[in-house]
Amino acid sequence: MLASQLRFAASFAVLLTLAIATSGLAQTDRVYPNDGDAVIGKVKDITKNEVVITAGGKDQNISSSDIRRILFQGDPAELTRARELIMDAQYDQAFDELKQLDISKLPRQFIKADAQFYLALSQGQMALSGQGDLNKSTADAIEFAKNNSNSWHFYPAMKLLGDLAKALGNYEKAAQFYGYLRSAPSRNLQIESVYLGGMVKLAQDDLSGASSDLGKVAGIKPNSPEESRLQTLAKAALAVVTAKQGNGKEAIEMVNKLIEKLNPTDTQTAATIYNAQGESFAALGDDEGALLAYLHTQLMYSMHAAEHSEALKKLVELWNKVGKPDRAAQARGELQQRYPGLAG
């Protein structure tokens, strides 16, 4: 009896040692796709187009554009928290987490690249919201891109650099950065590249060029909710082009059709549409109609910095035009308080 117990104890000790050794060697990286469950295993390789993860003894190739986030074994707690905050667009809080890290001391190159990207992204988004330095953010994002040209974050980095260049008025660079998205494996990103290129041309008052690009996007047959969103945004921008070409009534008809079909959950697109309505009324010389449209964005969609700040700038002008300088001062004060970097 005693001998049997001793043999059992010895066998259990061997099994326990093996289990501990195996768990120590196991990799617990987690790749979270946009849809479906996480793939758990060891990230074997990363390129700008795909991530290769070994799971269950087999390699899986996942397109970079289909990935929402990756958690790596060895991630510091600050990086894990920052990823969650960024997914909720809490860029200032994410930046506070990431700036605590000494990135050079992180244990894996994959983790270092992730931390560098999210630091550049959070800083860039803050600058775009008037809460930081656009030039410094651009320099840091370029540094990330140079050092991580094969990161799975490559295309989002190009989008960020395009946004920063456009905000700085460097339209040639913005078009160049947005152009990289056309090489992405994702049809969504390819379409977005055309849309963003059209928006750059619109910012330059190249109305014929903008109309051409935006018309291509407006005419697609959407294969996904994201493509439908891009199509709607392109139609809103086309209304602005139409208004700038002197066809204000047609522009208002175009944008009113979009308002009738608003997706109540997509508040950012709604804000863009109401701003387009405001610009269309302004083109007709209807200051009161423009005021109502921009007020809608100010009061209903203040959570979206780009659209909200644009509406506030327009309201400062419009309140003065209709003889209400006190209301103009209120709008200017809100703009300066919330978006100090955009108020000039």
Short mmCIF file of C-alpha atoms in Angstrom, two decimals:
data_model
loop_
_atom_site.label_atom_id
_atom_site.label_comp_id
_atom_site.label_asym_id
_atom_site.label_seq_id
_atom_site.Cartn_x
_atom_site.Cartn_y
_atom_site.Cartn_z
CA MET A 1 0.00 0.00 0.00
CA LEU A 2 2.77 2.40 0.98
CA ALA A 3 4.77 1.50 -2.14
CA SER A 4 1.71 2.19 -4.32
CA GLN A 5 1.22 5.60 -2.69
CA LEU A 6 4.87 6.47 -3.18
CA ARG A 7 4.70 5.52 -6.88
CA PHE A 8 1.58 7.69 -7.30
CA ALA A 9 3.24 10.65 -5.56
CA ALA A 10 6.32 10.31 -7.73
CA SER A 11 4.23 10.15 -10.92
CA PHE A 12 2.20 13.17 -9.87
CA ALA A 13 5.38 15.15 -9.17
CA VAL A 14 6.70 14.35 -12.66
CA LEU A 15 3.43 15.38 -14.30
CA LEU A 16 3.32 18.59 -12.30
CA THR A 17 6.89 19.46 -13.27
CA LEU A 18 6.11 18.84 -16.94
CA ALA A 19 2.97 20.96 -16.76
CA ILE A 20 4.86 23.85 -15.18
CA ALA A 21 7.63 23.57 -17.76
CA THR A 22 5.13 23.47 -20.62
CA SER A 23 3.19 26.47 -19.33
CA GLY A 24 6.43 28.42 -19.01
CA LEU A 25 7.22 27.77 -22.66
CA ALA A 26 3.73 28.42 -23.94
CA GLN A 27 3.06 31.71 -25.70
CA THR A 28 -0.13 33.53 -24.88
CA ASP A 29 -0.32 36.24 -27.51
CA ARG A 30 -3.90 37.10 -28.45
CA VAL A 31 -4.97 38.47 -31.82
CA TYR A 32 -8.46 39.99 -31.72
CA PRO A 33 -10.14 40.18 -35.14
CA ASN A 34 -12.80 42.77 -35.93
CA ASP A 35 -15.33 39.93 -35.84
CA GLY A 36 -15.16 36.66 -33.94
CA ASP A 37 -13.12 35.30 -31.06
CA ALA A 38 -9.49 35.95 -30.26
CA VAL A 39 -6.86 33.70 -31.78
CA ILE A 40 -4.51 32.55 -29.01
CA GLY A 41 -1.00 31.35 -29.69
CA LYS A 42 2.43 32.74 -30.58
CA VAL A 43 2.77 35.66 -32.99
CA LYS A 44 5.36 34.40 -35.45
CA ASP A 45 5.63 37.27 -37.92
CA ILE A 46 4.17 40.71 -38.56
CA THR A 47 4.08 42.68 -41.81
CA LYS A 48 2.08 45.72 -42.81
CA ASN A 49 -0.38 43.43 -44.64
CA GLU A 50 -0.79 40.51 -42.24
CA VAL A 51 0.01 38.89 -38.92
CA VAL A 52 1.07 35.25 -38.71
CA ILE A 53 0.19 33.51 -35.45
CA THR A 54 0.89 29.87 -34.59
CA ALA A 55 -2.14 28.45 -32.80
CA GLY A 56 -2.79 24.77 -32.15
CA GLY A 57 0.38 23.86 -34.01
CA LYS A 58 -0.76 25.58 -37.21
CA ASP A 59 0.06 28.97 -38.70
CA GLN A 60 -2.83 31.35 -39.29
CA ASN A 61 -2.44 34.39 -41.55
CA ILE A 62 -4.72 37.27 -40.53
CA SER A 63 -5.00 40.41 -42.66
CA SER A 64 -3.83 43.47 -40.74
CA SER A 65 -6.99 45.34 -41.70
CA ASP A 66 -9.08 42.62 -40.05
CA ILE A 67 -7.39 43.03 -36.66
CA ARG A 68 -8.81 45.18 -33.90
CA ARG A 69 -5.92 44.76 -31.46
CA ILE A 70 -3.18 42.37 -30.35
CA LEU A 71 -2.22 41.55 -26.77
CA PHE A 72 1.33 40.25 -26.46
CA GLN A 73 2.77 38.13 -23.70
CA GLY A 74 4.96 40.48 -21.71
CA ASP A 75 2.82 43.58 -22.28
CA PRO A 76 3.19 46.14 -19.49
CA ALA A 77 -0.03 47.08 -17.72
CA GLU A 78 0.22 50.67 -19.02
CA LEU A 79 0.15 49.51 -22.65
CA THR A 80 -2.77 47.17 -22.02
CA ARG A 81 -4.77 49.99 -20.43
CA ALA A 82 -3.78 52.42 -23.19
CA ARG A 83 -5.09 50.11 -25.92
CA GLU A 84 -8.47 49.95 -24.21
CA LEU A 85 -8.59 53.72 -23.78
CA ILE A 86 -7.71 54.32 -27.42
CA MET A 87 -10.50 52.01 -28.55
CA ASP A 88 -12.84 54.34 -26.61
CA ALA A 89 -11.16 57.42 -28.17
CA GLN A 90 -9.83 58.47 -24.74
CA TYR A 91 -6.56 59.65 -26.26
CA ASP A 92 -5.50 61.97 -23.45
CA GLN A 93 -5.79 59.22 -20.85
CA ALA A 94 -4.02 56.75 -23.13
CA PHE A 95 -1.18 59.24 -23.58
CA ASP A 96 -0.86 59.58 -19.80
CA GLU A 97 -0.47 55.79 -19.52
CA LEU A 98 2.03 55.45 -22.37
CA LYS A 99 4.32 58.30 -21.37
CA GLN A 100 5.12 56.36 -18.19
CA LEU A 101 6.84 53.63 -20.23
CA ASP A 102 10.51 53.31 -21.06
CA ILE A 103 9.91 51.78 -24.47
CA SER A 104 13.56 50.81 -24.94
CA LYS A 105 13.27 48.41 -21.99
CA LEU A 106 10.18 46.54 -23.21
CA PRO A 107 10.87 42.81 -23.66
CA ARG A 108 9.93 42.19 -27.31
CA GLN A 109 10.24 44.18 -30.52
CA PHE A 110 6.56 43.57 -31.29
CA ILE A 111 5.65 45.21 -27.97
CA LYS A 112 8.01 48.15 -28.56
CA ALA A 113 6.45 48.80 -31.98
CA ASP A 114 2.93 48.64 -30.54
CA ALA A 115 3.81 51.08 -27.76
CA GLN A 116 5.50 53.48 -30.21
CA PHE A 117 2.48 53.47 -32.51
CA TYR A 118 -0.11 54.02 -29.80
CA LEU A 119 2.00 56.82 -28.32
CA ALA A 120 2.19 58.51 -31.74
CA LEU A 121 -1.52 57.92 -32.36
CA SER A 122 -2.72 59.29 -29.01
CA GLN A 123 -0.44 62.33 -29.30
CA GLY A 124 -1.51 62.93 -32.91
CA GLN A 125 -5.21 62.69 -32.15
CA MET A 126 -4.82 65.12 -29.27
CA ALA A 127 -3.07 67.58 -31.58
CA LEU A 128 -5.80 67.22 -34.19
CA SER A 129 -8.29 68.09 -31.44
CA GLY A 130 -6.41 71.28 -30.60
CA GLN A 131 -4.76 69.79 -27.51
CA GLY A 132 -1.20 69.43 -28.71
CA ASP A 133 1.55 70.38 -31.16
CA LEU A 134 0.79 69.34 -34.75
CA ASN A 135 4.43 69.65 -35.83
CA LYS A 136 5.82 67.55 -32.99
CA SER A 137 3.09 64.97 -33.48
CA THR A 138 3.96 64.79 -37.17
CA ALA A 139 7.66 64.34 -36.44
CA ASP A 140 6.97 61.54 -33.94
CA ALA A 141 4.58 59.76 -36.31
CA ILE A 142 7.16 59.96 -39.11
CA GLU A 143 9.78 58.53 -36.74
CA PHE A 144 7.49 55.57 -35.98
CA ALA A 145 6.86 54.97 -39.68
CA LYS A 146 10.57 55.06 -40.50
CA ASN A 147 11.47 52.60 -37.76
CA ASN A 148 8.48 50.30 -38.30
CA SER A 149 7.75 50.31 -42.02
CA ASN A 150 6.50 46.71 -41.81
CA SER A 151 4.29 47.15 -38.76
CA TRP A 152 0.67 46.00 -38.87
CA HIS A 153 -0.04 49.62 -37.90
CA PHE A 154 1.54 50.96 -41.12
CA TYR A 155 -1.69 51.97 -42.85
CA PRO A 156 -3.24 53.62 -39.76
CA ALA A 157 0.04 55.52 -39.36
CA MET A 158 -0.23 56.77 -42.95
CA LYS A 159 -3.82 57.86 -42.29
CA LEU A 160 -2.69 59.72 -39.16
CA LEU A 161 0.14 61.43 -41.06
CA GLY A 162 -2.31 62.45 -43.79
CA ASP A 163 -4.66 63.95 -41.22
CA LEU A 164 -1.81 65.86 -39.58
CA ALA A 165 -0.47 67.16 -42.90
CA LYS A 166 -3.97 68.30 -43.93
CA ALA A 167 -4.43 70.09 -40.60
CA LEU A 168 -1.12 71.87 -41.20
CA GLY A 169 -2.21 72.91 -44.69
CA ASN A 170 0.42 70.73 -46.35
CA TYR A 171 -1.97 69.30 -48.93
CA GLU A 172 0.68 67.76 -51.17
CA LYS A 173 2.01 65.66 -48.28
CA ALA A 174 -1.51 64.81 -47.12
CA ALA A 175 -2.35 63.43 -50.57
CA GLN A 176 0.89 61.45 -50.57
CA PHE A 177 0.23 59.85 -47.18
CA TYR A 178 -3.41 59.06 -47.99
CA GLY A 179 -2.25 57.55 -51.26
CA TYR A 180 -0.46 54.75 -49.39
CA LEU A 181 -3.85 53.38 -48.33
CA ARG A 182 -4.53 52.34 -51.93
CA SER A 183 -1.93 49.58 -51.51
CA ALA A 184 -3.68 48.13 -48.46
CA PRO A 185 -5.17 44.63 -48.68
CA SER A 186 -8.49 46.04 -47.48
CA ARG A 187 -11.07 47.30 -49.97
CA ASN A 188 -12.35 49.61 -47.21
CA LEU A 189 -8.97 51.32 -46.99
CA GLN A 190 -8.63 51.53 -50.75
CA ILE A 191 -11.99 53.30 -50.95
CA GLU A 192 -11.09 55.53 -48.02
CA SER A 193 -7.91 56.54 -49.84
CA VAL A 194 -9.98 57.86 -52.76
CA TYR A 195 -12.38 59.64 -50.41
CA LEU A 196 -9.59 61.29 -48.42
CA GLY A 197 -7.85 62.33 -51.62
CA GLY A 198 -11.09 64.00 -52.70
CA MET A 199 -11.30 65.83 -49.36
CA VAL A 200 -7.77 67.16 -49.82
CA LYS A 201 -8.76 68.51 -53.23
CA LEU A 202 -11.89 70.06 -51.72
CA ALA A 203 -9.75 71.80 -49.10
CA GLN A 204 -7.69 73.24 -51.96
CA ASP A 205 -10.85 74.37 -53.81
CA ASP A 206 -10.05 71.99 -56.65
CA LEU A 207 -13.76 71.41 -57.17
CA SER A 208 -13.53 69.39 -60.38
CA GLY A 209 -10.87 67.09 -58.92
CA ALA A 210 -12.81 66.70 -55.69
CA SER A 211 -16.01 65.96 -57.59
CA SER A 212 -14.26 63.25 -59.60
CA ASP A 213 -12.81 61.44 -56.56
CA LEU A 214 -15.88 61.83 -54.37
CA GLY A 215 -18.16 60.75 -57.21
CA LYS A 216 -16.26 57.47 -57.48
CA VAL A 217 -16.86 56.72 -53.82
CA ALA A 218 -20.49 57.88 -53.95
CA GLY A 219 -21.10 55.48 -56.82
CA ILE A 220 -19.75 52.29 -55.23
CA LYS A 221 -21.85 49.26 -54.36
CA PRO A 222 -21.07 48.90 -50.64
CA ASN A 223 -19.98 45.50 -49.38
CA SER A 224 -19.74 46.43 -45.71
CA PRO A 225 -21.06 48.95 -43.17
CA GLU A 226 -17.75 50.83 -43.41
CA GLU A 227 -18.11 51.14 -47.17
CA SER A 228 -21.67 52.40 -46.72
CA ARG A 229 -20.38 55.00 -44.27
CA LEU A 230 -17.71 56.16 -46.72
CA GLN A 231 -20.31 56.39 -49.46
CA THR A 232 -22.51 58.59 -47.25
CA LEU A 233 -19.57 60.83 -46.33
CA ALA A 234 -18.67 61.18 -50.00
CA LYS A 235 -22.25 62.20 -50.83
CA ALA A 236 -22.17 64.82 -48.06
CA ALA A 237 -18.89 66.19 -49.41
CA LEU A 238 -20.33 66.22 -52.93
CA ALA A 239 -23.14 68.40 -51.63
CA VAL A 240 -20.50 70.86 -50.39
CA VAL A 241 -18.81 70.78 -53.82
CA THR A 242 -22.18 71.41 -55.46
CA ALA A 243 -22.82 74.36 -53.13
CA LYS A 244 -19.38 75.84 -53.85
CA GLN A 245 -20.12 75.53 -57.57
CA GLY A 246 -23.09 77.83 -57.07
CA ASN A 247 -25.86 75.23 -56.98
CA GLY A 248 -27.02 75.78 -53.41
CA LYS A 249 -30.58 74.52 -53.85
CA GLU A 250 -29.39 71.25 -55.39
CA ALA A 251 -26.83 70.88 -52.60
CA ILE A 252 -29.51 71.29 -49.93
CA GLU A 253 -31.70 68.70 -51.62
CA MET A 254 -28.73 66.29 -51.66
CA VAL A 255 -27.92 66.77 -48.00
CA ASN A 256 -31.56 66.65 -46.88
CA LYS A 257 -31.86 63.20 -48.44
CA LEU A 258 -28.92 62.09 -46.32
CA ILE A 259 -30.51 63.53 -43.17
CA GLU A 260 -33.68 61.54 -43.87
CA LYS A 261 -31.60 58.33 -43.79
CA LEU A 262 -29.35 59.18 -40.84
CA ASN A 263 -28.03 56.26 -38.84
CA PRO A 264 -28.74 57.37 -35.25
CA THR A 265 -25.79 55.36 -33.91
CA ASP A 266 -23.23 56.93 -36.27
CA THR A 267 -23.09 60.34 -34.67
CA GLN A 268 -19.85 61.41 -36.34
CA THR A 269 -21.27 60.91 -39.82
CA ALA A 270 -24.40 62.79 -38.72
CA ALA A 271 -22.26 65.72 -37.57
CA THR A 272 -20.49 65.76 -40.94
CA ILE A 273 -23.83 65.82 -42.75
CA TYR A 274 -25.20 68.72 -40.70
CA ASN A 275 -22.00 70.69 -41.32
CA ALA A 276 -22.46 70.04 -45.04
CA GLN A 277 -26.01 71.33 -44.73
CA GLY A 278 -24.67 74.46 -43.05
CA GLU A 279 -22.21 75.09 -45.85
CA SER A 280 -24.93 74.56 -48.45
CA PHE A 281 -27.24 77.13 -46.79
CA ALA A 282 -24.32 79.55 -46.52
CA ALA A 283 -23.68 79.21 -50.25
CA LEU A 284 -27.28 80.29 -50.84
CA GLY A 285 -26.83 83.29 -48.57
CA ASP A 286 -29.27 81.80 -46.06
CA ASP A 287 -27.45 82.68 -42.83
CA GLU A 288 -30.31 81.57 -40.57
CA GLY A 289 -30.48 78.15 -42.23
CA ALA A 290 -26.71 77.80 -41.89
CA LEU A 291 -26.92 78.79 -38.21
CA LEU A 292 -29.50 76.13 -37.46
CA ALA A 293 -27.44 73.44 -39.17
CA TYR A 294 -24.20 74.30 -37.36
CA LEU A 295 -26.07 74.71 -34.07
CA HIS A 296 -27.28 71.14 -34.50
CA THR A 297 -23.67 69.97 -34.58
CA GLN A 298 -22.68 72.21 -31.67
CA LEU A 299 -25.46 71.00 -29.41
CA MET A 300 -25.84 67.37 -30.45
CA TYR A 301 -22.41 66.18 -31.53
CA SER A 302 -19.88 67.90 -29.30
CA MET A 303 -18.14 64.56 -28.71
CA HIS A 304 -16.55 64.73 -32.18
CA ALA A 305 -13.77 67.32 -32.04
CA ALA A 306 -13.14 67.89 -35.74
CA GLU A 307 -16.79 68.38 -36.67
CA HIS A 308 -17.64 70.27 -33.47
CA SER A 309 -14.73 72.72 -33.79
CA GLU A 310 -15.60 73.34 -37.45
CA ALA A 311 -19.17 74.17 -36.48
CA LEU A 312 -18.01 76.56 -33.75
CA LYS A 313 -15.74 78.43 -36.18
CA LYS A 314 -18.63 78.87 -38.60
CA LEU A 315 -20.96 79.98 -35.80
CA VAL A 316 -18.54 82.73 -34.74
CA GLU A 317 -18.78 84.15 -38.28
CA LEU A 318 -22.51 83.65 -38.67
CA TRP A 319 -23.55 85.15 -35.31
CA ASN A 320 -21.62 88.28 -36.18
CA LYS A 321 -23.25 88.40 -39.62
CA VAL A 322 -26.76 88.30 -38.15
CA GLY A 323 -25.92 91.01 -35.62
CA LYS A 324 -25.51 88.93 -32.45
CA PRO A 325 -21.93 89.54 -31.28
CA ASP A 326 -22.69 88.20 -27.80
CA ARG A 327 -23.54 84.78 -29.26
CA ALA A 328 -20.41 85.00 -31.44
CA ALA A 329 -18.34 85.65 -28.32
CA GLN A 330 -19.88 82.62 -26.59
CA ALA A 331 -19.03 80.38 -29.55
CA ARG A 332 -15.49 81.80 -29.68
CA GLY A 333 -15.05 81.20 -25.95
CA GLU A 334 -16.14 77.58 -26.27
CA LEU A 335 -13.78 77.11 -29.21
CA GLN A 336 -10.82 78.59 -27.30
CA GLN A 337 -11.57 76.59 -24.15
CA ARG A 338 -12.08 73.20 -25.79
CA TYR A 339 -9.75 73.45 -28.78
CA PRO A 340 -7.03 75.98 -27.94
CA GLY A 341 -4.81 74.78 -30.77
CA LEU A 342 -7.58 75.30 -33.34
CA ALA A 343 -8.96 78.63 -32.18
CA GLY A 344 -6.47 80.86 -33.97
#
